[in-house]
GROMACS .gro file of C-alpha atoms in nm:
model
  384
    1UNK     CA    1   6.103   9.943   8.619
    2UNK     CA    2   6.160   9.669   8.368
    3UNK     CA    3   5.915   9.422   8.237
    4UNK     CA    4   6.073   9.180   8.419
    5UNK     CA    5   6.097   9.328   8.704
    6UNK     CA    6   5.740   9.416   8.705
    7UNK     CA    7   5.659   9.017   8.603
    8UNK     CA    8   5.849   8.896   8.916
    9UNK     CA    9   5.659   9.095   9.186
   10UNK     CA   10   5.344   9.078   9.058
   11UNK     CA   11   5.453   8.666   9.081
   12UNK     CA   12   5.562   8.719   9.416
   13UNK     CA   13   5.218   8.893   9.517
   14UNK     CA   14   5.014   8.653   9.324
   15UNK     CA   15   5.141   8.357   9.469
   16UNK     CA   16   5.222   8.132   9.171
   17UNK     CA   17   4.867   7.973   9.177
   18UNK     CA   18   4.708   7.867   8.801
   19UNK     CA   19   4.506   8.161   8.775
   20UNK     CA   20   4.741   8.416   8.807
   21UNK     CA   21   4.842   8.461   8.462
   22UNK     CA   22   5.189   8.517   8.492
   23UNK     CA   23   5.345   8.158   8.462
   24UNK     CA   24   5.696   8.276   8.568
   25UNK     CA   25   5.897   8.060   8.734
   26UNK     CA   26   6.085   8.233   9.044
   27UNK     CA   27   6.519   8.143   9.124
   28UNK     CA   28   6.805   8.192   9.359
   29UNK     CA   29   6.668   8.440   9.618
   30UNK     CA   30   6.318   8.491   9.509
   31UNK     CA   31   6.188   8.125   9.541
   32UNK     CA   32   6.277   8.184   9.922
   33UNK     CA   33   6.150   8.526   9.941
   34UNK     CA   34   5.799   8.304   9.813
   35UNK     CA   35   5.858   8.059  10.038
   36UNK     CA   36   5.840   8.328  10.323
   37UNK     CA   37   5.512   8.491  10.208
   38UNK     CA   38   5.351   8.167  10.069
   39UNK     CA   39   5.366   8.040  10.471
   40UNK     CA   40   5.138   8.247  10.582
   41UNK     CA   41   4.956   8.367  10.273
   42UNK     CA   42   4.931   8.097  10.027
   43UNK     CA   43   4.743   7.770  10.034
   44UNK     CA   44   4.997   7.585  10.296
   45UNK     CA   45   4.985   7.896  10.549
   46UNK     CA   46   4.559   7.857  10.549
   47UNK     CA   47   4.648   7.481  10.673
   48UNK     CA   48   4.941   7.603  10.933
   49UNK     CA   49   5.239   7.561  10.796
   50UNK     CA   50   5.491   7.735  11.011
   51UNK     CA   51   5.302   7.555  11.342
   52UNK     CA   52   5.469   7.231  11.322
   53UNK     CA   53   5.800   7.305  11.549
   54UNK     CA   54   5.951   7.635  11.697
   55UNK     CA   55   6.273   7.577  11.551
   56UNK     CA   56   6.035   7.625  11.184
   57UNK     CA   57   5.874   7.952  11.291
   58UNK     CA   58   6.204   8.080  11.435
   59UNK     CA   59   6.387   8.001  11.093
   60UNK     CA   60   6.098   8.178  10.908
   61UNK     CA   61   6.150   8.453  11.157
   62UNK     CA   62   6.475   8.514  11.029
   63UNK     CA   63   6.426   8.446  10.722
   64UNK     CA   64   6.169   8.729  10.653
   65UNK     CA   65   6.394   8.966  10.854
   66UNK     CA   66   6.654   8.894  10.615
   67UNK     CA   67   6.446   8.968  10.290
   68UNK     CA   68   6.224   9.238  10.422
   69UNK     CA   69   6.246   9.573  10.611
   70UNK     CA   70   6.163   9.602  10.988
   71UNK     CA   71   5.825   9.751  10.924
   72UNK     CA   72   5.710   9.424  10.684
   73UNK     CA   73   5.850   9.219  10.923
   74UNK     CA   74   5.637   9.373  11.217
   75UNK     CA   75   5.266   9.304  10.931
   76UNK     CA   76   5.392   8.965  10.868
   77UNK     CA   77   5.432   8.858  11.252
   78UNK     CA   78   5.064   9.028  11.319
   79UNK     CA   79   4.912   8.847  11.048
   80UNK     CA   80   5.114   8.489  11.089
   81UNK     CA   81   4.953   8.474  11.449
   82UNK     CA   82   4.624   8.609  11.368
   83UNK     CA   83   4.607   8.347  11.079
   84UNK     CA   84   4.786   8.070  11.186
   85UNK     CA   85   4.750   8.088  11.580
   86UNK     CA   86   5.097   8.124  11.629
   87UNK     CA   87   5.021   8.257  12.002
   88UNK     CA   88   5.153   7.912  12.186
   89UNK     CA   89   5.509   7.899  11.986
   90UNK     CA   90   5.571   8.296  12.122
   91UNK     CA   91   5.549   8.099  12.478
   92UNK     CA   92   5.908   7.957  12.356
   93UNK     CA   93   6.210   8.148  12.442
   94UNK     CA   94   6.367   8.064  12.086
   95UNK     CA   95   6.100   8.208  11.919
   96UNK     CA   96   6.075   8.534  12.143
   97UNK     CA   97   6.455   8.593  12.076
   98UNK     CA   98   6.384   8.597  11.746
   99UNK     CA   99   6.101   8.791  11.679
  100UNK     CA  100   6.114   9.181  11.569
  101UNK     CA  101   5.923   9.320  11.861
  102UNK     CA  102   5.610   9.619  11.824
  103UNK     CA  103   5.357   9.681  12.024
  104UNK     CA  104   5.148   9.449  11.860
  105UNK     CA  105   5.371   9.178  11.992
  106UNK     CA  106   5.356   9.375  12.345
  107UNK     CA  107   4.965   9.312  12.387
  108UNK     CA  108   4.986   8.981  12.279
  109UNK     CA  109   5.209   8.901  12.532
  110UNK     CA  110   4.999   9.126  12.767
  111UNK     CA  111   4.734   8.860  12.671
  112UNK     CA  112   4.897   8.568  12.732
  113UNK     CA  113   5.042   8.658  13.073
  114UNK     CA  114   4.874   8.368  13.256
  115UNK     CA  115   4.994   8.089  13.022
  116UNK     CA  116   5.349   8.207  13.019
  117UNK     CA  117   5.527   7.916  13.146
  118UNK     CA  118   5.800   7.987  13.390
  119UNK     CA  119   6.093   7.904  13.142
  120UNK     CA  120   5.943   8.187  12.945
  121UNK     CA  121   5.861   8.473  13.174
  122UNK     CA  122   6.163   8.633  13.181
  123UNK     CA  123   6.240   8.647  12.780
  124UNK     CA  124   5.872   8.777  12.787
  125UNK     CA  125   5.918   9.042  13.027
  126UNK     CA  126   6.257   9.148  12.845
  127UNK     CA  127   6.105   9.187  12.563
  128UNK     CA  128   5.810   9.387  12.632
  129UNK     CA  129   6.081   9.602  12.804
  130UNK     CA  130   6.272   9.649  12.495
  131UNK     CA  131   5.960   9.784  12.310
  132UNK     CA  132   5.827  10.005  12.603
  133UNK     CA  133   6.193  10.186  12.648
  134UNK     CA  134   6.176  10.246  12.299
  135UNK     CA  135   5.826  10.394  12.334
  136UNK     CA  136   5.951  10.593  12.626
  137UNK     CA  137   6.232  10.778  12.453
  138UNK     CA  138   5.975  10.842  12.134
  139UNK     CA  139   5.681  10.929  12.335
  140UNK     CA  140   5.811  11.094  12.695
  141UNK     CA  141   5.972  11.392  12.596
  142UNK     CA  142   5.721  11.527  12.318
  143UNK     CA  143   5.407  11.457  12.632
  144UNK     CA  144   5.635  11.670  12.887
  145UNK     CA  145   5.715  11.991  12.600
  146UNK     CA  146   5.333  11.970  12.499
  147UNK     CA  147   5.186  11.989  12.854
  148UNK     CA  148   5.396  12.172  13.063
  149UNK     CA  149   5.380  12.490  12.770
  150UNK     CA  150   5.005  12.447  12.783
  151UNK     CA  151   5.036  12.478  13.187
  152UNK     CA  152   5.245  12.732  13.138
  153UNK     CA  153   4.986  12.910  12.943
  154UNK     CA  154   4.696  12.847  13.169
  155UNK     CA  155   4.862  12.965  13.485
  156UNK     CA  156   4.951  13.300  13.320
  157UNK     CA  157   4.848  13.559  13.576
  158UNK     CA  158   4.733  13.863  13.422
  159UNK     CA  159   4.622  14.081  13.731
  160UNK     CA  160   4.877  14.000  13.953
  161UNK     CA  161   4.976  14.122  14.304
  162UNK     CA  162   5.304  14.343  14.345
  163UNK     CA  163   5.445  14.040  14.544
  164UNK     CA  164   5.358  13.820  14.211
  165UNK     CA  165   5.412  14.021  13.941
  166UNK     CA  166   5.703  13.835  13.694
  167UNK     CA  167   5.907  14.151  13.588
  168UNK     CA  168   6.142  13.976  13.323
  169UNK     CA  169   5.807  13.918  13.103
  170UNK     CA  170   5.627  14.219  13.193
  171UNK     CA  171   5.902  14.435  13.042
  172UNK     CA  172   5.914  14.265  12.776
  173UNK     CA  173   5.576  14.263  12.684
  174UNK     CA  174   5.576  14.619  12.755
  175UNK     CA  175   5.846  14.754  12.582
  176UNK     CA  176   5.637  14.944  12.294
  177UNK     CA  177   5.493  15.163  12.592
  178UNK     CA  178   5.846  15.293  12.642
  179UNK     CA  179   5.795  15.648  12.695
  180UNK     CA  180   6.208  15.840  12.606
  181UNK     CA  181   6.074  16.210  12.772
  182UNK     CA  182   6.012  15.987  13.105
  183UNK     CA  183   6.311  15.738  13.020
  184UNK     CA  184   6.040  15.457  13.167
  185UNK     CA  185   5.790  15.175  13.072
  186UNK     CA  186   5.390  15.219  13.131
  187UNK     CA  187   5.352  14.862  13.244
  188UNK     CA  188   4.974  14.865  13.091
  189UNK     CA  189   4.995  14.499  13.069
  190UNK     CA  190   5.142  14.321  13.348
  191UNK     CA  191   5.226  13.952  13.368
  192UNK     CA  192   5.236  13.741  13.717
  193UNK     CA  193   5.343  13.366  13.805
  194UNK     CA  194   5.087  13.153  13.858
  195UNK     CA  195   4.956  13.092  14.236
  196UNK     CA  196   5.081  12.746  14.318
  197UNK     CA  197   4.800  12.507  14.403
  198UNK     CA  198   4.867  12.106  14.449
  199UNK     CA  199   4.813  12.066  14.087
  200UNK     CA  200   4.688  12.274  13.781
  201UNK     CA  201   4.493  12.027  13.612
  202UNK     CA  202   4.288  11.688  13.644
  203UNK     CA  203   4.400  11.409  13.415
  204UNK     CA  204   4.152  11.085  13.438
  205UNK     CA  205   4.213  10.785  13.166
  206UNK     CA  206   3.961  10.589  13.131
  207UNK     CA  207   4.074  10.274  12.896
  208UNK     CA  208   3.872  10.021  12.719
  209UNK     CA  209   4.121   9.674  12.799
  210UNK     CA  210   3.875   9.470  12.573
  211UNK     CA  211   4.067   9.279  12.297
  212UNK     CA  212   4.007   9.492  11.997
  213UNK     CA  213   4.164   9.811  12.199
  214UNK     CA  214   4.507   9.580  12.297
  215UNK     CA  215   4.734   9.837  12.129
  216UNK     CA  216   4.541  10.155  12.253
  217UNK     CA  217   4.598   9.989  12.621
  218UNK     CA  218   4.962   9.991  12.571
  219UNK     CA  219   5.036  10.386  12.445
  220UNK     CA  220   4.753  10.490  12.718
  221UNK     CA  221   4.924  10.321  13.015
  222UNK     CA  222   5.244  10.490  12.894
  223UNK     CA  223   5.127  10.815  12.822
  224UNK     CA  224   4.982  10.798  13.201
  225UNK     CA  225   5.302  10.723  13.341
  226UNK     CA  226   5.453  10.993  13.193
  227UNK     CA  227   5.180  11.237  13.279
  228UNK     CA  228   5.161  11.049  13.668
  229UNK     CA  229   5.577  11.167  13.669
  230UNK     CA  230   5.445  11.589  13.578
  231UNK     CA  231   5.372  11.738  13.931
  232UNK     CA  232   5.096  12.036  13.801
  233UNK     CA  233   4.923  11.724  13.646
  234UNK     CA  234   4.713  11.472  13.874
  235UNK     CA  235   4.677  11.181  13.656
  236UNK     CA  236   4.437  10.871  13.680
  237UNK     CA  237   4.447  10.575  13.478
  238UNK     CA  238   4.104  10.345  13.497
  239UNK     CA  239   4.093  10.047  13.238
  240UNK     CA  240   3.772   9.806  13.204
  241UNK     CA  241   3.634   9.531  13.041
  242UNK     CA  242   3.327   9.397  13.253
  243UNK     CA  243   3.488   9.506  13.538
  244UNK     CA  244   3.680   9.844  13.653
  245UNK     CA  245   4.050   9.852  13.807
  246UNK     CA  246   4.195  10.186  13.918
  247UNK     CA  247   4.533  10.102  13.843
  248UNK     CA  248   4.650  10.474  13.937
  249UNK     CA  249   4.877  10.373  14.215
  250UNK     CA  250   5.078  10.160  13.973
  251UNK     CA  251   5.137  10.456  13.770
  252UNK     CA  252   5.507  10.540  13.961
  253UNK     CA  253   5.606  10.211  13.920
  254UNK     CA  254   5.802  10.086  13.648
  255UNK     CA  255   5.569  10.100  13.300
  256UNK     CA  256   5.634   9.676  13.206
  257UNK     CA  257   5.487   9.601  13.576
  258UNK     CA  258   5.200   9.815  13.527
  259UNK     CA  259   5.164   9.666  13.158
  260UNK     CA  260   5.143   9.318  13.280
  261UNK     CA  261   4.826   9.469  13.581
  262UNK     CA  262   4.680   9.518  13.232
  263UNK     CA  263   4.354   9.229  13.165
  264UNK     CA  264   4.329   9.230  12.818
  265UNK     CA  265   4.029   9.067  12.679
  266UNK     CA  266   3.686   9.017  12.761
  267UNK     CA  267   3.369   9.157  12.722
  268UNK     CA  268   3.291   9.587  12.783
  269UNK     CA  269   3.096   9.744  13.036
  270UNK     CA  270   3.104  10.136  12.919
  271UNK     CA  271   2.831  10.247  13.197
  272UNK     CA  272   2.957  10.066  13.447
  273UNK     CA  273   3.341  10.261  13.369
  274UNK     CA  274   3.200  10.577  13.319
  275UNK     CA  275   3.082  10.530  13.691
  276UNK     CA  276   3.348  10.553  13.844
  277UNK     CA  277   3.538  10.742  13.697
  278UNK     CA  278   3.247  11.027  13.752
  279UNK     CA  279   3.355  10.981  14.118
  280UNK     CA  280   3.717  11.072  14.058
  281UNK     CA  281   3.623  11.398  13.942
  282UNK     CA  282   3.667  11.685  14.194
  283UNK     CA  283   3.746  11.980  14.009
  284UNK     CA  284   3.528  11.965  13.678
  285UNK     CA  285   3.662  12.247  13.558
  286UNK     CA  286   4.003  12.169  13.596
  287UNK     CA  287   3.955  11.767  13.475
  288UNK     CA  288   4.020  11.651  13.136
  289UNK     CA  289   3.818  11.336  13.090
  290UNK     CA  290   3.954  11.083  12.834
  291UNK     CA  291   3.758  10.800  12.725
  292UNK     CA  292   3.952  10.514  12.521
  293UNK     CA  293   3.693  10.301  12.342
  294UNK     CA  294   3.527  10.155  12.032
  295UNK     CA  295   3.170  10.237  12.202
  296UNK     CA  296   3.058   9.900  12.147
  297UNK     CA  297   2.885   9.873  12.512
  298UNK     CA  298   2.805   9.530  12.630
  299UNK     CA  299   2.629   9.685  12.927
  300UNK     CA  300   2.325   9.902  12.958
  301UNK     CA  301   2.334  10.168  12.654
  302UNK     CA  302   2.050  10.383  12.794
  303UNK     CA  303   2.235  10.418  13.139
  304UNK     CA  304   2.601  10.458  12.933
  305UNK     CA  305   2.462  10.753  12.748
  306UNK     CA  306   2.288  10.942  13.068
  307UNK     CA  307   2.657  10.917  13.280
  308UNK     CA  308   2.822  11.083  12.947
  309UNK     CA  309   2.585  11.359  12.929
  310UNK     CA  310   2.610  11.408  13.291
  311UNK     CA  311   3.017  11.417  13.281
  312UNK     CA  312   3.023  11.642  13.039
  313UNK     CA  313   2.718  11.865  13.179
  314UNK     CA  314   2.947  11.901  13.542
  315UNK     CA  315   3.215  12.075  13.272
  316UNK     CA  316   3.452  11.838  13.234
  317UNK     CA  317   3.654  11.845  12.939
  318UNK     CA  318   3.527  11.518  12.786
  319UNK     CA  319   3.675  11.373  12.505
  320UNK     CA  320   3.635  11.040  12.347
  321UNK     CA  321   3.928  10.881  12.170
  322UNK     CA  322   3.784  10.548  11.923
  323UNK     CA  323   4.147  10.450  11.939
  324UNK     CA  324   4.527  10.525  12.033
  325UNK     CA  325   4.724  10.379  11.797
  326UNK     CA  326   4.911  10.393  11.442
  327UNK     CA  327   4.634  10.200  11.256
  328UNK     CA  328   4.413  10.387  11.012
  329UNK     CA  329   4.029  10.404  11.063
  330UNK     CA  330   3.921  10.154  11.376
  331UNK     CA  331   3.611   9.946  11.358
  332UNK     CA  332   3.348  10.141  11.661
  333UNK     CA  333   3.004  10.176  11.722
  334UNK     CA  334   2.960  10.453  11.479
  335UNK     CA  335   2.574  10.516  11.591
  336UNK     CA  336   2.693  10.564  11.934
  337UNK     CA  337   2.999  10.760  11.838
  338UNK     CA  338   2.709  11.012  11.638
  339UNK     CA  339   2.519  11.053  11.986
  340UNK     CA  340   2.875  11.129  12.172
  341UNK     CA  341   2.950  11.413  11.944
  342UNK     CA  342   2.563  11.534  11.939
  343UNK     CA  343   2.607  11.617  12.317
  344UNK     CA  344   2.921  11.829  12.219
  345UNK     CA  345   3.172  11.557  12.312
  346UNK     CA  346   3.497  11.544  12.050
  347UNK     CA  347   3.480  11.233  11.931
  348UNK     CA  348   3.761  11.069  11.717
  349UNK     CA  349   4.080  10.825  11.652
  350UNK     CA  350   4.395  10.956  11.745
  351UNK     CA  351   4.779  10.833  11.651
  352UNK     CA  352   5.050  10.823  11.984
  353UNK     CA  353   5.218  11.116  11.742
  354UNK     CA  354   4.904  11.333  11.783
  355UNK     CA  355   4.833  11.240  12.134
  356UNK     CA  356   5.067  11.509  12.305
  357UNK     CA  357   4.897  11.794  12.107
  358UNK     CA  358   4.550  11.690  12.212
  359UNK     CA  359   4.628  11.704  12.580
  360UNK     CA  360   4.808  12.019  12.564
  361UNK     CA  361   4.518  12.200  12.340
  362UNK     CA  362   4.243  12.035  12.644
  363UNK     CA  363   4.479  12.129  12.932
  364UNK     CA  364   4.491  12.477  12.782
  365UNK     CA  365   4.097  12.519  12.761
  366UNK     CA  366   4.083  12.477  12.347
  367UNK     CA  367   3.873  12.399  12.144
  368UNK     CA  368   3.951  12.018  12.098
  369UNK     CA  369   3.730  11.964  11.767
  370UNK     CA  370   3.850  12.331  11.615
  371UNK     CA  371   4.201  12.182  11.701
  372UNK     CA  372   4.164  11.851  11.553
  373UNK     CA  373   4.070  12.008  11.225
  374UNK     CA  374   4.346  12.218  11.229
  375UNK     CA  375   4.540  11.883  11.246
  376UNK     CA  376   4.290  11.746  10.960
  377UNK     CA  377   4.132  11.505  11.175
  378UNK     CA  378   3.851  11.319  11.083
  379UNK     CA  379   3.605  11.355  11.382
  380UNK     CA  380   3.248  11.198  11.412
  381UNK     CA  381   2.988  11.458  11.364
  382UNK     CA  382   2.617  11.481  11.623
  383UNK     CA  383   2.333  11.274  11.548
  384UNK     CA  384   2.412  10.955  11.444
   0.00000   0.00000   0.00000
């Protein structure tokens, strides 16, 4: 890269202010490239630059798609309505066309769901649809490949009856005991279908809808769906703040209706959750328990802590997820997360990439901490 190439961005991340020690002056395309940033990240954007008039923040909207990929597009949107309370103008259909939609932009609009004014509903609605299709293509068929092989697994039967013995794979696991003299196969290990019960496994979701968990609520209540849609799976999805709503039954319908059931905000009861979703539990063994949360517990820690240790003492497979998204590192209750793991429950972030894995390694009785360091996963470690 040439000196001047180097000069310019450095100007362009600096921001052109006295102290940068540059002193180059920006032309043409750059100055509007600076423009772009300096709205939300230079001296005017602290004062709320773009907030004056839709018709601003949807020519700044296409202005930054126009001078930066869709990915810096996506950071630039997060931050301009964190930092310049942009969340009124995306209740205006001109700006909603505009915007490069993530799931960021989803759980906003999640949020705002009860100050959507009619004129705005349905742009709203079609584009959180856009964003959870896309989801849906990335996300379904990676959940179905991941948990029906570990089903597939689990239901092995290795001491079948005659009536249930699956010849195809007994054969051909056999096929080194082929004995020429006899011209036959000693069958010494023989494989069987599974017995067909209403459903192989327990799957219960248990999702903290506070505000700091918006994004995790989004890739849980699609990951449900698709799970609710696998008959050997019997899936529950439980989200909380305060308060608990079993949203389970939604889990057939279509994924934007059961997005907008979604409450997010508010404060966090963890006890309170943990509750009832103890009571959906019928078949410990067979139940993978999955707790969404950042641990921070607004209700009665003492109490929180007993109803984990007693989920996971019934033999649940518990497992605590500090978040479900693409971000790095979340921000959690890092003493509680210590006592989680100290009672032998995995405790750690997860991306919507890695999430398919971890439910096939828990329906298929691993070791979920042996398998997230296979995966180099950073869990929390006992006694915090």
């Amino acid at each position: 890269m040439s000196q001047d190439a180097r000069e310019r961005r450095w100007r362009l991340i600096l921001g052109g202010e006295p102290s940068d020690g540059i002193g180059l002056a920006l032309q043409g395309e750059d100055t509007r490239i600076d423009q772009c940033l300096n709205a939300v990240y230079g001296q005017a954007g602290r004062r709320g630059s773009l907030a004056g008039s839709s018709p601003n923040v949807a020519r700044w909207l296409g202005d930054i798609r126009q001078y930066f990929p869709s990915s810096i597009v996506q950071v630039m949107q997060k931050d301009a309505i964190e930092r310049l309370g942009l969340e009124q103008l995306l209740l205006e259909p001109e700006v909603l066309e505009a915007v490069e939609a993530d799931v960021h932009l989803v759980a906003t609009l999640v949020t705002l769901k009860h100050v959507v004014p009619a004129r705005t509903k349905d742009t709203a609605r079609q584009v959180v649809r856009r964003v959870v299709e896309d989801l849906m293509r990335r996300l379904d068929q990676p959940m179905r490949q991941a948990v029906t092989g570990a089903l597939n697994r689990a239901v092995r039967n290795r001491r079948p009856r005659l009536k249930e013995i699956d010849w195809h794979r007994t054969i051909k696991a056999n096929l080194k005991h082929y004995q020429p003299a006899q011209r036959t196969i000693v069958p010494e290990l023989r494989i069987g279908f599974g017995r067909k019960r209403s459903s192989l496994r327990d799957v219960v979701l248990c999702v903290d809808q506070s505000g700091s968990m918006a994004t995790s609520v989004v890739y849980s209540s699609i990951f449900a769906a698709v799970m609710a849609s696998l008959p050997a799976l019997s899936t529950r999805l439980v989200v909380f703040d305060t308060a608990v709503v079993d949203m389970s039954d939604a889990l057939q319908d279509d994924p934007v209706d059961l997005l907008f059931g979604v409450q997010l905000g508010g404060g966090t009861d963890i006890n309170r959750a943990l509750t009832y979703s103890q009571g959906l539990i019928r078949r410990p063994s067979d139940t993978v328990f999955v707790l969404i949360s950042d641990l921070y517990e607004g209700g009665d820690q003492t109490e929180m802590l007993k109803r984990a240790a007693s989920i996971k003492a019934s033999g649940a497979e518990f497992i605590t997820l500090l978040a479900l998204s693409d971000e790095g590192a979340p921000f959690y209750d890092h003493q509680i997360a210590g006592q989680y793991a100290a009672m032998g429950i995995p405790t750690f972030a997860c991306t919507p990439d890695q999430f398919p894995a971890l439910m096939a390694a828990a329906i298929g009785h691993e070791d979920v901490n042996a398998w997230a360091a296979r995966e180099q996963i950073v869990t929390t470690r006992g006694g915090g």
